Structure formats: C-alpha cells, structure tokens
Coordinates of C-alpha atoms and ligand atoms in Angstrom, one line a residue:
M732 CA 82.3 90.7 118.3
S733 CA 78.8 92.1 119.1
A734 CA 75.9 89.7 119.5
F735 CA 74.4 91.1 116.2
T736 CA 77.6 90.5 114.2
E737 CA 78.0 87.0 115.8
A738 CA 74.4 86.2 114.7
N739 CA 75.5 87.2 111.1
R740 CA 78.6 85.0 111.4
K741 CA 76.6 82.0 112.5
A742 CA 73.8 82.5 109.9
F743 CA 76.2 82.9 107.0
N744 CA 78.3 79.9 108.2
D745 CA 75.1 77.9 107.9
L746 CA 74.2 79.3 104.6
S747 CA 77.6 79.0 102.9
A748 CA 77.1 75.4 101.7
T749 CA 74.0 76.4 99.6
Y750 CA 75.0 80.0 98.9
N751 CA 74.8 80.8 95.2
T752 CA 73.6 77.3 94.3
K753 CA 69.9 78.1 93.5
P754 CA 68.8 79.5 90.1
W755 CA 67.5 82.8 91.7
Q756 CA 70.8 83.3 93.5
H757 CA 72.7 82.8 90.2
K758 CA 70.4 85.3 88.5
L759 CA 70.9 87.9 91.3
S760 CA 74.7 87.5 91.2
Q761 CA 74.7 87.8 87.4
Q762 CA 72.5 90.9 87.6
V763 CA 74.9 92.6 90.0
S764 CA 77.9 91.5 87.9
D765 CA 76.3 92.8 84.6
A766 CA 75.4 96.1 86.3
L767 CA 79.0 96.6 87.5
Q768 CA 80.6 95.7 84.2
Q769 CA 78.2 98.0 82.3
R770 CA 79.2 100.9 84.7
R771 CA 83.0 100.3 84.5
E772 CA 83.6 103.8 83.2
W773 CA 81.1 105.4 85.5
L774 CA 82.8 103.9 88.5
G775 CA 85.8 106.0 87.7
V776 CA 88.6 103.6 88.6
A777 CA 91.9 103.5 86.7
W778 CA 91.3 99.8 85.7
T779 CA 94.0 97.5 84.2
K780 CA 94.4 97.5 80.5
P781 CA 95.9 94.1 79.8
N782 CA 96.2 94.8 76.1
A783 CA 97.8 98.2 76.5
D784 CA 100.9 99.0 74.4
D785 CA 102.4 100.8 77.4
D786 CA 104.4 98.4 79.6
D787 CA 103.9 100.7 82.6
D788 CA 100.2 100.3 82.3
K789 CA 100.5 96.5 82.1
S790 CA 102.6 96.4 85.3
R791 CA 100.3 98.8 87.3
D792 CA 98.8 97.2 90.4
V793 CA 95.0 97.8 90.6
R794 CA 93.8 96.7 94.0
L795 CA 90.2 95.6 94.8
L796 CA 88.9 95.0 98.4
D797 CA 85.8 92.7 98.2
Y798 CA 84.4 93.4 101.7
A799 CA 81.8 91.0 103.1
C800 CA 82.9 88.9 100.1
G801 CA 80.8 85.8 100.7
T802 CA 81.7 83.2 98.1
G803 CA 83.2 85.9 95.7
A804 CA 80.4 87.3 93.5
I805 CA 82.1 90.8 93.3
T806 CA 85.5 89.3 92.7
K807 CA 84.2 87.3 89.8
A808 CA 82.5 90.4 88.3
L809 CA 85.5 92.8 88.6
G810 CA 88.4 90.3 88.7
P811 CA 89.3 90.8 85.0
S812 CA 89.7 94.6 85.5
V813 CA 92.1 94.5 88.5
T814 CA 95.4 92.8 89.4
T815 CA 95.2 92.2 93.2
I816 CA 92.1 91.2 95.2
R817 CA 91.7 90.9 98.9
G818 CA 88.4 89.6 100.4
I819 CA 87.3 90.0 104.0
D820 CA 84.2 88.3 105.6
I821 CA 83.2 87.5 109.2
S822 CA 82.1 84.0 108.2
E823 CA 84.9 81.5 108.1
S824 CA 82.9 79.1 106.0
M825 CA 82.3 81.8 103.4
V826 CA 86.0 82.7 103.4
A827 CA 86.9 79.0 102.9
K828 CA 84.5 78.8 99.9
Y829 CA 85.9 82.1 98.5
N830 CA 89.5 80.8 98.6
E831 CA 88.5 77.4 97.1
A832 CA 86.7 79.2 94.2
A833 CA 89.6 81.6 93.6
L834 CA 92.2 78.8 93.5
S835 CA 90.0 76.6 91.3
S836 CA 89.5 79.5 88.8
G837 CA 93.3 79.6 88.4
L838 CA 94.1 82.6 90.5
T839 CA 97.1 82.4 92.8
S840 CA 96.6 83.4 96.4
E841 CA 98.8 86.4 95.7
Q842 CA 96.2 87.5 93.1
A843 CA 93.1 86.8 95.1
H844 CA 92.8 85.8 98.7
A845 CA 90.2 86.2 101.5
V846 CA 90.6 86.3 105.3
V847 CA 88.2 86.2 108.2
G848 CA 87.8 89.7 109.7
D849 CA 85.5 92.5 110.9
L850 CA 86.7 96.0 110.0
F851 CA 84.1 97.5 112.2
A852 CA 85.2 95.9 115.5
A853 CA 86.4 98.1 118.4
Q854 CA 89.8 96.4 117.9
V855 CA 90.6 95.6 114.3
A856 CA 92.5 92.3 114.1
P857 CA 96.2 92.2 113.0
Q858 CA 95.5 90.0 110.0
I859 CA 93.6 92.8 108.3
S860 CA 95.7 95.7 109.6
G861 CA 98.9 95.3 107.6
P862 CA 99.9 97.0 104.3
E863 CA 98.3 94.1 102.3
F864 CA 94.9 95.5 103.4
Q865 CA 95.5 99.2 102.8
L866 CA 95.6 101.6 99.8
F867 CA 92.9 100.0 97.6
D868 CA 91.9 101.5 94.3
I869 CA 88.3 100.2 94.8
A870 CA 86.4 98.7 97.7
V871 CA 83.1 97.1 97.0
I872 CA 80.3 95.8 99.4
G873 CA 78.0 93.6 97.4
L874 CA 74.6 93.1 99.1
G875 CA 76.3 93.0 102.6
F876 CA 75.6 96.6 103.7
H877 CA 72.1 96.0 105.2
H878 CA 73.7 93.3 107.4
F879 CA 76.0 95.7 109.1
E880 CA 75.3 97.0 112.6
D881 CA 76.6 100.5 112.0
P882 CA 76.6 101.4 108.3
A883 CA 78.0 104.9 108.8
L884 CA 81.0 103.5 110.7
A885 CA 81.4 100.9 107.9
I886 CA 81.8 103.7 105.3
K887 CA 84.4 105.5 107.5
R888 CA 86.4 102.4 108.1
L889 CA 86.4 101.4 104.4
A890 CA 87.2 104.9 103.3
E891 CA 90.4 104.7 105.4
R892 CA 91.5 101.7 103.4
L893 CA 91.3 103.5 100.0
K894 CA 94.0 105.4 98.2
P895 CA 93.5 109.1 99.1
E896 CA 92.1 111.2 96.3
T897 CA 91.5 108.3 93.8
G898 CA 90.2 105.3 95.8
V899 CA 86.5 104.5 95.1
L900 CA 84.0 103.0 97.4
V901 CA 81.0 101.2 95.8
I902 CA 78.0 99.9 97.7
I903 CA 75.4 97.7 96.0
D904 CA 72.4 97.2 98.2
F905 CA 68.6 97.5 98.3
L906 CA 66.2 100.5 98.4
P907 CA 64.0 100.4 101.6
F908 CA 62.2 97.1 102.1
A909 CA 60.9 97.7 105.7
D910 CA 57.3 96.5 104.9
E911 CA 58.5 93.1 103.9
V912 CA 60.6 92.5 107.0
A913 CA 57.9 93.7 109.3
R914 CA 55.6 91.1 107.7
E915 CA 58.2 88.4 108.1
Q916 CA 58.9 89.3 111.8
H917 CA 55.1 89.1 112.4
Q918 CA 55.0 85.7 110.8
H919 CA 58.0 84.6 112.8
Q920 CA 56.3 85.5 116.1
H921 CA 53.2 83.7 114.9
Q922 CA 55.2 80.6 114.2
H923 CA 56.7 80.8 117.7
S924 CA 53.4 81.1 119.5
H925 CA 51.4 78.6 117.4
E926 CA 53.2 76.1 115.1
N927 CA 56.7 76.1 116.3
P928 CA 57.0 75.6 120.0
D929 CA 60.7 74.6 119.8
G930 CA 61.4 78.0 118.4
V931 CA 63.0 76.7 115.1
A932 CA 62.0 79.3 112.5
G933 CA 62.1 79.0 108.7
R934 CA 65.2 80.2 106.8
S935 CA 63.9 83.7 105.8
S936 CA 62.9 84.5 109.4
E937 CA 66.3 83.3 110.5
M938 CA 67.9 85.8 108.1
A939 CA 65.5 88.6 109.2
H940 CA 67.4 88.7 112.6
T941 CA 70.7 89.3 110.7
I942 CA 69.2 92.5 109.1
K943 CA 69.5 95.7 111.0
H944 CA 68.7 98.1 108.2
T945 CA 65.8 97.5 105.9
G946 CA 67.3 99.2 102.9
F947 CA 68.6 102.7 102.3
T948 CA 67.4 105.8 100.5
R949 CA 69.6 108.0 98.2
A950 CA 69.6 110.8 100.8
E951 CA 70.8 108.5 103.6
M952 CA 73.5 107.0 101.4
E953 CA 74.7 110.5 100.2
K954 CA 74.9 111.8 103.8
M955 CA 76.8 108.7 105.0
F956 CA 79.3 109.0 102.1
A957 CA 79.9 112.7 102.8
D958 CA 80.2 112.1 106.6
G959 CA 82.7 109.3 105.9
G960 CA 85.0 111.7 103.9
M961 CA 83.9 110.7 100.4
E962 CA 83.4 113.1 97.4
G963 CA 81.8 112.8 94.0
F964 CA 78.8 110.8 95.1
G965 CA 77.1 108.9 92.4
W966 CA 73.8 106.9 92.5
N967 CA 72.1 104.4 90.1
V968 CA 69.0 102.3 90.6
L969 CA 68.8 99.2 88.4
N970 CA 65.7 98.9 86.2
E971 CA 65.2 95.2 86.9
P972 CA 64.3 94.3 90.5
A973 CA 66.1 91.5 92.4
V974 CA 63.8 88.5 92.8
M975 CA 64.4 86.2 95.7
E976 CA 62.7 82.9 96.1
M977 CA 62.8 82.5 99.9
E978 CA 61.1 79.8 101.9
S979 CA 58.5 82.4 103.1
G980 CA 57.8 83.3 99.5
R981 CA 58.9 85.4 96.5
K982 CA 60.4 88.8 97.3
E983 CA 61.2 91.6 94.9
R984 CA 63.6 94.4 95.9
K985 CA 65.1 97.3 94.0
I986 CA 68.9 97.4 93.8
F987 CA 71.0 100.5 93.9
I988 CA 74.7 101.2 93.3
A989 CA 76.2 104.1 95.2
K990 CA 79.8 105.3 94.7
G991 CA 82.1 107.9 96.1
R992 CA 85.8 108.8 95.9
R993 CA 88.0 109.2 99.0
S994 CA 88.7 112.9 99.6
A995 CA 92.2 114.2 99.7
T996 CA 93.3 114.4 103.3
A997 CA 92.8 117.8 104.9
W998 CA 96.6 118.2 104.5
G999 CA 96.4 117.2 100.8
K1000 CA 93.7 119.8 100.1
L1001 CA 95.7 122.5 101.8
R1002 CA 98.8 121.5 99.8
G1003 CA 96.8 121.7 96.6
W1004 CA 95.4 125.1 97.5
F1005 CA 98.8 126.5 98.7
G1006 CA 100.7 125.1 95.6
G1007 CA 98.2 126.8 93.3
L1008 CA 98.5 130.1 95.2
Q1009 CA 102.3 130.0 95.2
E1010 CA 102.4 129.4 91.5
A1011 CA 99.9 132.2 90.9
M1012 CA 102.2 134.6 92.8
G1013 CA 105.3 133.6 90.9
G1014 CA 107.2 132.6 94.0
Q1015 CA 106.9 136.1 95.5
M1016 CA 105.7 134.7 98.8
G1017 CA 109.3 134.5 100.0
M1018 CA 108.9 131.0 101.5
M1019 CA 108.5 127.5 100.3
M1020 CA 106.5 124.6 101.6
R1021 CA 108.6 121.5 102.1
A1022 CA 107.3 118.0 101.5
D1023 CA 106.9 117.5 105.2
G1024 CA 104.6 120.5 105.4
R1025 CA 106.9 122.9 107.2
F1026 CA 107.7 126.3 105.7
T1027 CA 111.2 127.4 104.7
E1028 CA 112.5 130.8 103.7
Ligands
LIG1450 C1 74.3 88.6 101.4 S1 76.0 88.1 101.6 C2 76.8 88.9 100.2 C3 78.1 88.1 99.8 C4 78.7 88.6 98.5 N1 79.2 89.9 98.7 C5 77.8 88.5 97.3 O1 77.6 89.5 96.7 O2 77.3 87.4 97.0 C6 76.5 89.1 103.0 C7 77.9 88.7 103.5 O3 78.2 89.7 104.5 C8 79.0 89.1 105.5 N2 79.1 90.0 106.7 C9 78.0 90.3 107.5 N3 78.5 91.2 108.5 C10 79.8 91.4 108.2 C11 80.8 92.2 108.9 N4 80.5 93.0 109.9 N5 82.0 92.2 108.4 C12 82.4 91.4 107.3 N6 81.5 90.6 106.7 C13 80.2 90.6 107.1 C14 78.3 87.8 105.7 O4 79.1 86.8 106.4 C15 78.0 87.4 104.2 O5 79.0 86.6 103.6

C-alpha cells in the first residue's frame, strides 16, 4: 500500500467512530441519497422490480459494488433497487461499521457484505479477486474519488468489474475546490510553526493530507471515463451545495454525479458489426463465425 493510501486508511480508521453522526454529515448523506434516487432512470441500470408480475424479473440478480463504501451511505440509498451488494474499503474500521449496519438493518451477509481491500494496488488481494467481486450491474463511488491517488487508474480498475455492455459506473464527487485546500494547508503550516509545536493539527488539516485531487471538472471526468473504456458519459451537478461544518470552519462544495457504461469488449464490438454484416448479406459470405470467434466454411 502506498504511503498516501496508508494515510487515508489511518485517517478513516480514526474517523469511523464519528462518521455520519453529526447533523451536517446526515444532511450530506441524505442529499446524495435523494439525488441518486431521483436519477434512478437516468442512471440506466436494469433495477429490480420487486412487485413485478414476471417471476423471472423477481429472481433476477442486480449487483451493486459500493466502492470506498465507508459506513454504507450508497448502500442505504440504492439497496432497495438491487439484490446483491458488495462493499470494499481500505479502512478496516469503516468495513466493520458497514457490516454492523447492514446486519442490523436486516440484510444477510449474502445480500450485503463489505471487505477490506484496495482495487488500485499493484497486486490486488485474493479476497477481492474472486467471482463474488466481478460482473456488477453498477459500481458507485460516493465522495471517495478525490481521496484516490490515481483516479484514472481507479476508473479502469472499476470498469473491469462491470458487466460488459450494460454495467454502469457512477461517481459522486466535488467540483474543483483547490482554493479552499490551499487556504487550509497554509493554516496548517502556520499552526506548525506558531501554535502547535508538537505537530498535532486540527481535524480538517488532517484530512487535507488525505486529498490528492481538489475536485474534478466535467472535461476531466469525461476524458477519464473514455480512457477507461466507458461509453454514454452523463453528467449532472446538484443545485444545492454540500455544506460541511469542519473544525476549521464551514465549507461549501458543489456536488456532481458522473456516469458511464462499460463498452462492449473490442471482440464484442467486432462480433456485433460482423453479425449485422452477415445478416445484411443473407449468408452469402460463405463462412460463419463460431461462438469462439473462429471462422468456419
Ligand atoms: C469520504 S468517505 C466516503 C464513504 C461513503 N462512500 C459515503 O458516501 O459516506 C471516503 C472513503 O474512501 C475510503 N478510501 C480511500 N481510499 C481508498 C482506496 N484506495 N480504496 C478503497 N477505499 C478507499 C476511505 O477509507 C473512506 O471510507
């Protein structure tokens, strides 16, 4: 684990006891939850329909990956629309809180369960490499993206965990907030040199060193989605800003929701093109493409 990811792990382990306990934190989670629920159709996932007449629909497995799940805000928001949820987070304390909350809300560990892991490590751990952590209908990162060391790699690695052609990646994060972080880092240095000789900084300054990216523009997100093999990019900015009551003061940030669908594999695209061509020529091409991609006479 890189030093930066380790700093995140430690900081979120420390935060886990109080995470989502303050009124502003509840409000922010609710804001994100409402925004996702209002955009259910726009997200373009084949959600569960628990009251459907069709038995096939009721038994369909709809799989959510809640990446950087924390205590489970995204799981709570989208849980009723899916059947199976897996969470991943680098903080073992956050994962413990997530699993406690899932069990106490009546979900079995088969329905919702989180594990400690880092999908962006050089060597991805076996506990997140098996079939249980593949082929998701939707993967969501709720307010974790700006804490990642390499966001472009994050999109690529998450895209690989989606169902080809239909799996949707959703990122909820902040528009650029560089000015605010520069101000905080300046205050942090000031504390070190004057008021705080032992180097113990206030909470918000502690969190500033867990942030590598001070928000993202639409153009940056769109490029990262395309480079990561995603299609159908979509973008929404919430009207109401996020309000955070940190120890260093009140902060306002604008929240965006970005989405994209995993492209068909290069092979899948070729098959689609070739199938259409063959049909158009009424089978006159004299050879057939087999399921394994070889050609037969
Ligand atoms: C601001 S919290 C968001 C938690 C939750 N998604 C929510 O909406 O409340 C960010 C989370 O990202 C996790 N995190 C940071 N870097 C990570 C990484 N490389 N892989 C997995 N989780 C990570 C942290 O441990 C933390 O729980």
